[in-house]
Amino acid sequence: MPPSPCALCKVNRALILRPKDHSKLCRPCFLSTFEAEIHHTITSSRLFERGERIAIGASGGKDSTVLASVLKTLNERYDYGVELILLSIDEGIRGYRDDSLETVKRNAQQYGMPLEILGYDELYGWTMDQVVEQVGKRGNCTYCGVFRRQALDRGAAKLGVKHVVTGHNADDVAETVLMNLLRGDLPRLSRTTSIVTSTPSLSADGAGKNTNIKRSKPLKYTYEKEIVLYAHHKNLDYFSTECIYSPEAFRGSARALIKNLERVRPSAILDVVRSGEDMAKLVPGSDEGCGGVCASAVPAGEEEEGGCGSANGRSSGGEMATMEDQLSQNEAAKANGLEVEITSSKIKKSEAPLPLTVGKSRKVPKASQPRKEPKKQVMGQCKKCGYLSSQEICKACVLLEGLNKNRPKNHIEVGYEQEKDVNGATEAMKQLDVGAG
Amino acid sequence: MSQAKDEDTVSITVEFSGGLEMLFANERKLSLTIPVKDENGERPNIAFLVRHLCDTIMKDPRKELFVLDDTVRPGILVLINDADWELEGEDKYEIEEGDNILFVSTLHGG
Ligand SMILES: [Zn+2]
Ligand SMILES: [Zn+2]
């Protein structure tokens, strides 16, 4: 094939084929286009405010590394006037974070940003290794995922930072859209498609006082492929690993489906993201009318943070198990005629039927089974930790309760004094223990 | 270095990144010589290279993390001399002396 010239400068040889529009770009034109599009997302969604302190959820992986690099570039180029810091979470899996935390430390130097590393032990009183010791290797991804979901907010609250940006990319968002459609979880669809969400979390200073943590995804419309290419062509220093506890999590996942769709038609990824946004607008009571841009950001609540390890918004097999619960909410939506409306107006017949194979087979409750009343999802705050939750006690606290209850008795007695002041959550769990015992 | 160039082989550099190196004994960069003709007497292309990597280089049994349906699995980018392989004819690209072929996974790590 003869080399093609760049579609923008018409001079250099094209090296990049853009998935969203098939344009062919040279290296410098690709880098500047990539940055300009993220700048556009930031300004058109008014993500940042001058003077804001912003924590970048940093794992040392490609997404957060590219996010940190691009935000530094844009903050200087366009004078956003924001203060950027790196915030890393250490799950406490022996050896697992060593290299990635080293990468984040190098990034902190390379980008001249302060770095804070907070461990699950500091945030929850349990390292993942301790969780695995307790519950075994199967199912621990649920813990990892639920803890991860709150970790950045809890961490930010601890640091007194009110805005956390994450490296969720278009592929991540498209995956969660598909997962929520497969589950039939329309309320969550709304939350996961918004570019800005907000979450009450326990603030650092006040005992029991809550602070709202804003979350945003500046890379929401950015293809994973282009993130990897940007990192490559800019020679960024990032780290790749797979979660040692779930090497098989990828197989048969919605993620695999997304990548197959991309191979057939690359624009499918952004199409899924946009469709997700459109459908979210139809969800009753959704704040999505403004496209998630308006001041009253959608509560982040139980946003899918993915199962495990290094992944951002990646699904894991275990999550499919919650599908059954969600089916009852489906019923409510059906009663409103919502499902019919979406089917007829928003989903075109696909050109080719794609096998929607996802890890586990979808369990449909038998008609004879008594159905739970479809419960209205009202976002409140967890009574234990203050984190936003649709239940009285948030998932993390429920999991912690189970963990702490089963902690070997002598361990609790011996460990009580030392652990007493680890943090509020642990303390709260102790009280739960007493009550339950 | 002064070694006479073998007429029957092509020397190339193959690189792995984005986590893919884990499937290749953590080797990020390989200098390879491949035959100048493939099984059918044709010039070797990327499809041949991928088979060659699977059959002779890769010791990890999890081949399906690298290939799927006889081609590089979706989610793995291939860069030929820094250019997207889609600009070069994908797995039909005929390999030339001195080429640099980079396989980079997008599937690992956030
Ligand atoms: Zn150009
Ligand atoms: Zn809680």
XYZ file of C-alpha atoms and ligand atoms in Angstrom:
549
model
C 0.000 0.000 0.000
C 1.431 3.408 -0.893
C 1.812 5.707 2.115
C -1.092 8.112 2.524
C -0.565 11.777 3.334
C -2.006 13.304 6.489
C -5.560 14.572 6.035
C -4.804 17.759 7.981
C -1.374 19.023 7.034
C -1.271 17.169 3.690
C 2.486 16.986 4.116
C 3.543 14.283 6.522
C 2.938 10.616 6.121
C -0.211 9.421 7.925
C 0.485 6.985 10.766
C -2.840 6.967 12.563
C -6.253 5.853 11.315
C -8.842 7.473 13.574
C -11.551 5.052 14.667
C -14.284 7.672 14.931
C -14.146 8.983 11.361
C -11.502 6.985 9.523
C -9.374 10.057 8.923
C -5.661 9.471 8.431
C -3.356 11.690 10.445
C 0.370 12.167 10.922
C 1.883 12.034 14.376
C 1.932 15.785 15.207
C -1.561 16.359 13.794
C -2.896 13.361 15.746
C -1.393 14.566 19.020
C -2.807 18.068 18.637
C -6.233 16.832 17.501
C -6.404 14.413 20.432
C -5.610 17.236 22.880
C -7.989 19.686 21.192
C -10.897 17.263 21.450
C -10.359 16.728 25.169
C -10.085 20.493 25.630
C -13.411 20.780 23.821
C -14.999 18.196 26.144
C -13.684 20.043 29.201
C -14.845 23.478 28.095
C -18.185 22.511 26.549
C -19.136 20.523 29.651
C -17.625 23.193 31.929
C -15.844 20.509 33.900
C -13.323 22.740 35.655
C -13.438 25.940 37.645
C -10.536 28.301 38.007
C -8.812 27.801 41.337
C -10.168 24.280 41.750
C -7.975 21.568 43.239
C -8.416 18.419 41.209
C -7.264 14.926 42.112
C -6.468 12.664 39.191
C -7.244 9.059 40.066
C -3.882 7.610 39.055
C -3.063 3.937 38.661
C 0.035 4.233 36.513
C -1.972 2.618 33.726
C -2.466 4.031 30.257
C -5.730 5.913 30.848
C -4.775 7.798 33.967
C -1.252 8.436 32.699
C -2.577 9.926 29.466
C -5.170 11.892 31.458
C -2.485 13.361 33.721
C -0.250 14.230 30.788
C -3.015 15.818 28.724
C -4.468 17.771 31.672
C -1.041 19.177 32.477
C -0.576 20.177 28.826
C -4.040 21.747 28.556
C -3.891 23.477 31.938
C -0.723 25.221 30.784
C -1.794 25.818 27.195
C -5.251 27.214 27.943
C -4.640 28.505 31.452
C -7.468 26.643 33.207
C -5.970 27.808 36.479
C -6.588 24.484 38.217
C -4.280 22.700 40.633
C -3.688 19.059 39.715
C -2.649 16.338 42.120
C -2.272 12.586 41.646
C -4.249 10.300 43.939
C -3.422 6.594 43.948
C -5.170 3.789 45.748
C -3.234 0.801 47.019
C -5.537 -2.198 47.301
C -2.977 -4.032 49.393
C -2.346 -6.972 47.070
C 1.202 -8.041 47.771
C 3.437 -7.194 44.837
C 0.545 -6.166 42.632
C 0.853 -2.397 42.993
C 4.613 -2.224 43.441
C 5.379 -1.528 39.798
C 2.346 0.585 39.107
C 2.994 2.762 42.162
C 6.593 3.158 41.011
C 5.186 4.327 37.677
C 2.889 6.807 39.394
C 5.845 8.111 41.413
C 7.794 8.661 38.192
C 4.749 10.354 36.642
C 4.551 12.679 39.634
C 8.133 13.734 38.908
C 7.658 13.924 35.142
C 4.562 16.104 35.424
C 5.598 18.002 38.530
C 2.451 17.011 40.404
C 2.081 16.143 44.093
C 1.198 12.506 44.737
C -0.908 10.946 47.503
C -1.115 7.183 47.951
C -3.885 5.800 50.178
C -4.278 2.135 51.061
C -7.417 0.026 51.476
C -6.147 -0.587 54.994
C -6.288 3.141 55.718
C -9.676 3.520 54.041
C -11.395 0.286 55.090
C -9.241 -1.453 57.663
C -8.665 -4.378 55.286
C -6.097 -4.982 52.585
C -7.225 -7.071 49.616
C -4.769 -9.774 50.642
C -6.548 -9.978 53.996
C -9.904 -10.083 52.216
C -8.704 -12.946 50.036
C -7.429 -14.758 53.093
C -10.914 -14.472 54.499
C -13.188 -15.090 51.525
C -10.925 -16.992 49.150
C -10.012 -16.139 45.617
C -13.467 -16.598 44.209
C -15.727 -13.661 44.675
C -13.112 -11.329 46.030
C -13.393 -9.224 42.875
C -16.739 -8.043 44.212
C -15.011 -6.659 47.289
C -12.246 -5.119 45.238
C -14.781 -3.451 42.945
C -17.085 -2.164 45.666
C -14.181 -0.815 47.709
C -12.631 0.733 44.625
C -15.854 2.542 43.811
C -15.650 4.550 47.000
C -11.905 4.635 47.441
C -11.193 7.731 45.360
C -14.049 9.681 46.956
C -13.064 8.653 50.450
C -9.465 9.445 49.595
C -10.322 12.827 48.131
C -12.478 13.685 51.136
C -9.551 12.771 53.353
C -7.342 15.161 51.415
C -9.954 17.916 51.329
C -10.163 17.777 47.523
C -13.621 18.231 46.048
C -13.139 17.115 42.471
C -11.805 13.781 41.243
C -11.170 13.086 37.576
C -10.839 9.540 36.329
C -9.485 8.018 33.149
C -12.735 6.359 32.053
C -12.664 6.289 28.272
C -15.320 5.807 25.594
C -14.797 2.043 25.580
C -15.371 1.942 29.343
C -18.566 3.969 29.055
C -19.817 1.910 26.093
C -19.197 -1.228 28.105
C -21.180 0.008 31.084
C -23.993 1.099 28.767
C -24.174 -2.438 27.378
C -23.957 -3.986 30.829
C -26.774 -1.830 32.102
C -28.904 -2.637 29.064
C -28.270 -6.345 29.514
C -29.245 -5.968 33.140
C -32.172 -3.801 32.240
C -30.977 -1.289 34.817
C -32.243 2.003 33.487
C -31.594 4.216 36.537
C -27.974 3.183 36.569
C -27.716 3.790 32.859
C -28.409 7.427 33.576
C -25.720 7.681 36.231
C -23.020 5.923 34.313
C -23.437 7.914 31.141
C -23.106 11.353 32.710
C -19.787 13.061 32.389
C -20.101 14.652 35.833
C -21.429 12.986 38.937
C -21.354 13.978 42.551
C -21.065 11.922 45.668
C -21.494 12.798 49.302
C -18.568 11.439 51.288
C -17.409 11.800 54.819
C -15.262 14.886 55.014
C -11.822 14.899 56.529
C -12.390 17.467 59.217
C -15.904 17.242 60.536
C -16.973 14.226 62.544
C -19.945 12.897 60.637
C -20.011 15.902 58.362
C -20.346 15.242 54.675
C -18.841 16.897 51.699
C -19.798 16.549 48.086
C -17.157 15.069 45.848
C -17.516 15.873 42.179
C -16.405 13.209 39.741
C -15.777 13.711 36.074
C -14.487 11.805 33.074
C -12.653 14.090 30.648
C -11.797 11.101 28.431
C -15.417 9.976 28.149
C -15.471 10.477 24.370
C -11.923 9.300 23.790
C -11.328 5.915 22.206
C -9.158 3.504 24.134
C -7.271 2.863 20.921
C -6.332 6.523 20.612
C -5.327 6.683 24.266
C -2.880 3.852 23.679
C -1.639 5.502 20.476
C -1.235 8.851 22.213
C 0.794 7.219 24.973
C 2.890 5.450 22.347
C 3.556 8.446 20.105
C 4.235 10.719 23.077
C 6.434 8.112 24.655
C 4.550 8.235 27.939
C 5.692 6.109 30.816
C 2.825 3.803 31.797
C 2.424 0.413 33.312
C 0.255 -2.481 32.223
C -0.748 -5.435 34.262
C -3.671 -7.693 34.768
C -5.340 -8.326 38.064
C -3.619 -11.416 39.397
C -6.859 -12.567 40.972
C -8.890 -12.519 37.787
C -6.849 -13.363 34.712
C -10.011 -14.698 33.124
C -12.228 -11.742 33.856
C -11.958 -10.512 30.301
C -13.166 -13.601 28.534
C -16.796 -13.484 27.487
C -17.224 -10.057 29.024
C -19.055 -7.073 27.651
C -15.579 -5.685 27.074
C -14.814 -8.420 24.577
C -18.074 -7.611 22.836
C -17.084 -3.943 22.565
C -13.759 -4.856 21.008
C -15.476 -7.150 18.520
C -17.909 -4.394 17.600
C -15.001 -2.029 17.071
C -13.356 -4.475 14.694
C -16.530 -4.591 12.579
C -17.275 -0.869 12.716
C -15.026 1.399 14.811
C -17.577 4.175 15.212
C -19.800 1.691 17.074
C -18.127 2.596 20.367
C -19.123 6.259 20.302
C -22.503 5.267 18.866
C -23.116 3.096 21.931
C -22.039 5.938 24.221
C -24.392 8.396 22.494
C -27.234 5.883 22.466
C -26.692 5.341 26.167
C -26.971 9.093 26.743
C -30.143 9.272 24.649
C -31.742 6.383 26.486
C -30.725 7.859 29.825
C -32.696 10.987 28.983
C -35.821 8.850 28.755
C -35.418 7.402 32.215
C -38.089 8.865 34.490
C -36.710 11.176 37.112
C -33.350 11.353 35.464
C -31.331 14.540 35.634
C -30.065 13.796 32.211
C -32.186 16.292 30.339
C -29.178 18.554 30.139
C -26.873 15.832 28.998
C -25.269 15.640 32.395
C -23.695 19.027 31.879
C -25.835 21.167 34.095
C -24.870 22.234 37.569
C -26.937 19.632 39.408
C -24.724 16.726 38.585
C -26.148 13.247 38.689
C -25.370 11.301 41.855
C -22.585 8.858 41.230
C -23.906 6.408 43.759
C -23.497 2.956 42.497
C -21.751 3.784 39.314
C -20.104 0.746 37.873
C -16.491 0.965 38.700
C -15.675 -2.394 37.277
C -14.780 -5.571 38.989
C -11.191 -5.650 39.552
C -7.629 -4.717 39.500
C -6.289 -2.443 36.886
C -9.449 -2.029 34.919
C -11.420 1.150 34.974
C -14.981 0.413 34.113
C -14.588 -3.161 33.256
C -17.263 -5.682 33.989
C -16.625 -8.880 35.803
C -18.638 -12.041 35.771
C -19.870 -11.527 39.311
C -21.757 -8.433 38.402
C -24.012 -10.389 36.168
C -25.371 -12.019 39.302
C -27.007 -8.799 40.351
C -29.011 -8.837 37.169
C -31.839 -10.749 38.710
C -32.486 -8.040 41.275
C -32.635 -5.440 38.614
C -35.288 -7.263 36.683
C -37.879 -6.198 39.208
C -37.102 -2.570 38.468
C -37.485 -3.422 34.856
C -41.076 -4.190 35.526
C -41.711 -0.696 36.766
C -40.159 0.727 33.643
C -42.251 -1.546 31.480
C -45.381 -0.374 33.237
C -44.529 3.155 32.199
C -44.279 2.075 28.617
C -40.656 3.063 28.702
C -39.233 -0.115 27.363
C -41.554 -0.078 24.404
C -40.686 3.506 23.675
C -36.964 2.885 23.719
C -37.259 -0.188 21.586
C -39.279 1.478 18.919
C -37.661 4.861 18.739
C -34.101 4.491 19.826
C -32.802 1.153 18.735
C -32.544 0.628 15.031
C -32.481 -2.866 13.772
C -28.852 -3.822 13.743
C -27.270 -4.546 10.419
C -25.978 -7.892 11.506
C -27.107 -9.803 14.542
C -24.249 -9.972 17.001
C -24.015 -12.732 19.517
C -24.492 -11.097 22.870
C -22.625 -13.667 24.832
C -21.775 -12.571 28.299
C -20.024 -14.635 30.918
C -22.992 -16.148 32.646
C -26.347 -16.972 31.287
C -29.019 -14.525 32.160
C -31.213 -15.815 34.912
C -34.850 -15.035 34.419
C -36.942 -15.408 37.521
C -39.587 -18.072 37.108
C -43.119 -16.838 36.940
C -44.063 -18.914 39.952
C -41.525 -17.160 42.133
C -42.944 -14.362 44.221
C -41.501 -11.119 42.898
C -40.202 -8.463 45.153
C -42.042 -5.205 44.954
C -40.115 -3.026 42.566
C -38.394 -0.670 44.935
C -38.008 2.932 44.066
C -34.375 3.830 43.928
C -33.894 6.829 46.107
C -30.382 8.020 46.596
C -29.616 8.708 50.195
C -26.581 8.354 52.337
C -25.159 5.326 54.046
C -25.946 5.423 57.763
C -22.537 3.993 58.562
C -20.094 5.898 56.415
C -22.035 8.781 54.893
C -21.313 7.665 51.360
C -24.072 8.044 48.798
C -26.182 4.913 48.634
C -29.601 3.726 47.548
C -29.721 1.476 50.608
C -29.563 2.382 54.277
C -26.147 0.789 54.459
C -23.909 1.033 51.409
C -22.474 -2.021 49.712
C -18.988 -1.403 51.051
C -20.251 -1.250 54.618
C -22.325 -4.406 54.104
C -19.265 -6.231 52.814
C -17.167 -4.858 55.645
C -19.762 -5.995 58.144
C -19.531 -9.519 56.782
C -15.756 -9.429 56.799
C -15.478 -8.070 60.307
C -18.055 -10.484 61.659
C -16.064 -13.409 60.361
C -12.728 -12.077 61.438
C -11.298 -14.687 63.802
C -12.479 -13.723 67.295
C -9.115 -13.480 68.977
C -7.964 -11.323 66.109
C -10.708 -8.835 66.798
C -9.907 -8.726 70.483
C -6.204 -8.388 69.945
C -6.530 -5.980 67.068
C -9.223 -3.831 68.582
C -7.114 -1.155 70.180
C -4.813 -0.625 67.254
C -7.580 -0.578 64.735
C -9.860 1.617 66.717
C -8.686 4.820 65.164
C -7.951 3.652 61.647
C -10.967 5.444 60.312
C -14.629 6.045 60.764
C -15.688 3.081 58.700
C -13.759 0.624 60.792
C -15.092 2.177 63.908
C -18.607 1.929 62.589
C -18.037 -1.720 61.805
C -16.958 -2.382 65.355
C -20.268 -1.072 66.575
C -22.078 -3.243 64.071
C -20.158 -6.211 65.365
C -21.182 -5.569 68.897
C -24.776 -5.203 67.887
C -24.767 -8.347 65.856
C -22.846 -10.394 68.393
C 27.710 -7.421 12.704
C 30.120 -8.214 9.895
C 28.300 -11.456 9.331
C 27.263 -11.960 5.751
C 23.563 -11.392 5.235
C 21.693 -14.614 4.891
C 19.899 -14.502 1.555
C 17.116 -16.776 2.782
C 15.963 -14.787 5.767
C 14.533 -11.399 6.627
C 15.661 -9.645 9.809
C 13.040 -7.699 11.693
C 12.356 -6.272 15.121
C 9.219 -7.326 16.953
C 8.060 -5.429 20.037
C 5.354 -6.145 22.585
C 3.801 -3.670 24.991
C 0.677 -2.755 26.874
C 0.878 -6.003 28.843
C 1.338 -8.285 25.847
C 4.961 -8.819 26.795
C 3.651 -10.962 29.649
C 2.699 -13.592 27.077
C 6.238 -13.540 25.678
C 8.287 -14.202 28.808
C 8.343 -10.455 29.532
C 10.437 -9.788 26.440
C 9.562 -6.355 25.155
C 11.788 -6.465 22.109
C 12.870 -9.363 19.904
C 15.259 -9.436 16.979
C 13.899 -12.082 14.657
C 14.916 -13.650 11.427
C 12.105 -15.136 9.442
C 12.320 -17.078 6.171
C 12.118 -15.034 2.999
C 9.371 -17.375 1.740
C 6.432 -18.714 3.732
C 4.891 -22.229 3.583
C 3.380 -21.489 0.183
C 6.452 -19.869 -1.296
C 4.978 -16.395 -0.857
C 6.682 -13.444 0.778
C 5.971 -13.583 4.503
C 3.235 -11.243 5.687
C 1.943 -10.255 9.117
C -0.377 -13.270 9.179
C 2.676 -15.480 8.738
C 4.540 -13.591 11.459
C 1.644 -14.044 13.879
C 1.582 -17.807 13.196
C 5.363 -17.915 13.561
C 5.186 -16.070 16.909
C 2.497 -18.433 18.174
C 4.154 -21.617 17.008
C 7.788 -20.993 17.773
C 8.254 -18.017 20.076
C 5.334 -17.939 22.482
C 5.688 -20.344 25.375
C 2.613 -19.134 27.228
C -0.282 -21.534 26.613
C -2.852 -18.745 26.509
C -2.628 -18.282 22.721
C -6.184 -16.967 22.662
C -5.023 -13.824 24.446
C -2.960 -13.024 21.341
C -4.851 -14.578 18.430
C -8.512 -15.187 17.807
C -9.945 -16.701 14.632
C -6.497 -16.819 13.033
C -5.831 -13.137 13.401
C -4.606 -10.762 16.077
C -7.386 -10.562 18.612
C -9.527 -7.429 18.765
C -8.106 -4.963 21.254
C -4.515 -5.497 20.182
C -3.051 -2.767 17.989
C -0.427 -3.547 15.400
C 1.973 -0.820 14.310
C 4.196 -1.405 11.298
C 7.108 1.017 11.415
C 4.920 3.164 13.704
C 1.999 3.183 11.269
C -1.369 1.632 12.096
C -1.493 -1.720 10.301
C -4.902 -0.758 8.925
C -3.047 1.785 6.784
C -0.702 -0.931 5.551
C -3.068 -3.718 4.565
C -3.427 -5.360 7.984
C -2.239 -8.978 8.048
C -1.644 -8.997 4.290
C 1.252 -6.552 4.683
C 4.392 -8.136 3.261
C 7.273 -7.886 5.646
C 10.462 -6.189 4.517
C 14.015 -6.318 5.788
C 14.491 -4.093 8.835
C 10.789 -3.646 9.586
C 9.699 -2.856 13.128
C 6.435 -4.530 14.102
C 4.868 -3.480 17.398
C 2.003 -5.353 19.030
C 0.385 -3.290 21.774
C -2.519 -4.409 23.892
C -5.240 -1.950 24.816
C -6.832 -4.494 27.101
C -4.756 -4.110 30.222
C -4.661 -1.565 32.923
C -6.477 1.700 33.457
Zn -0.412 16.146 9.662
Zn -21.241 2.891 53.960
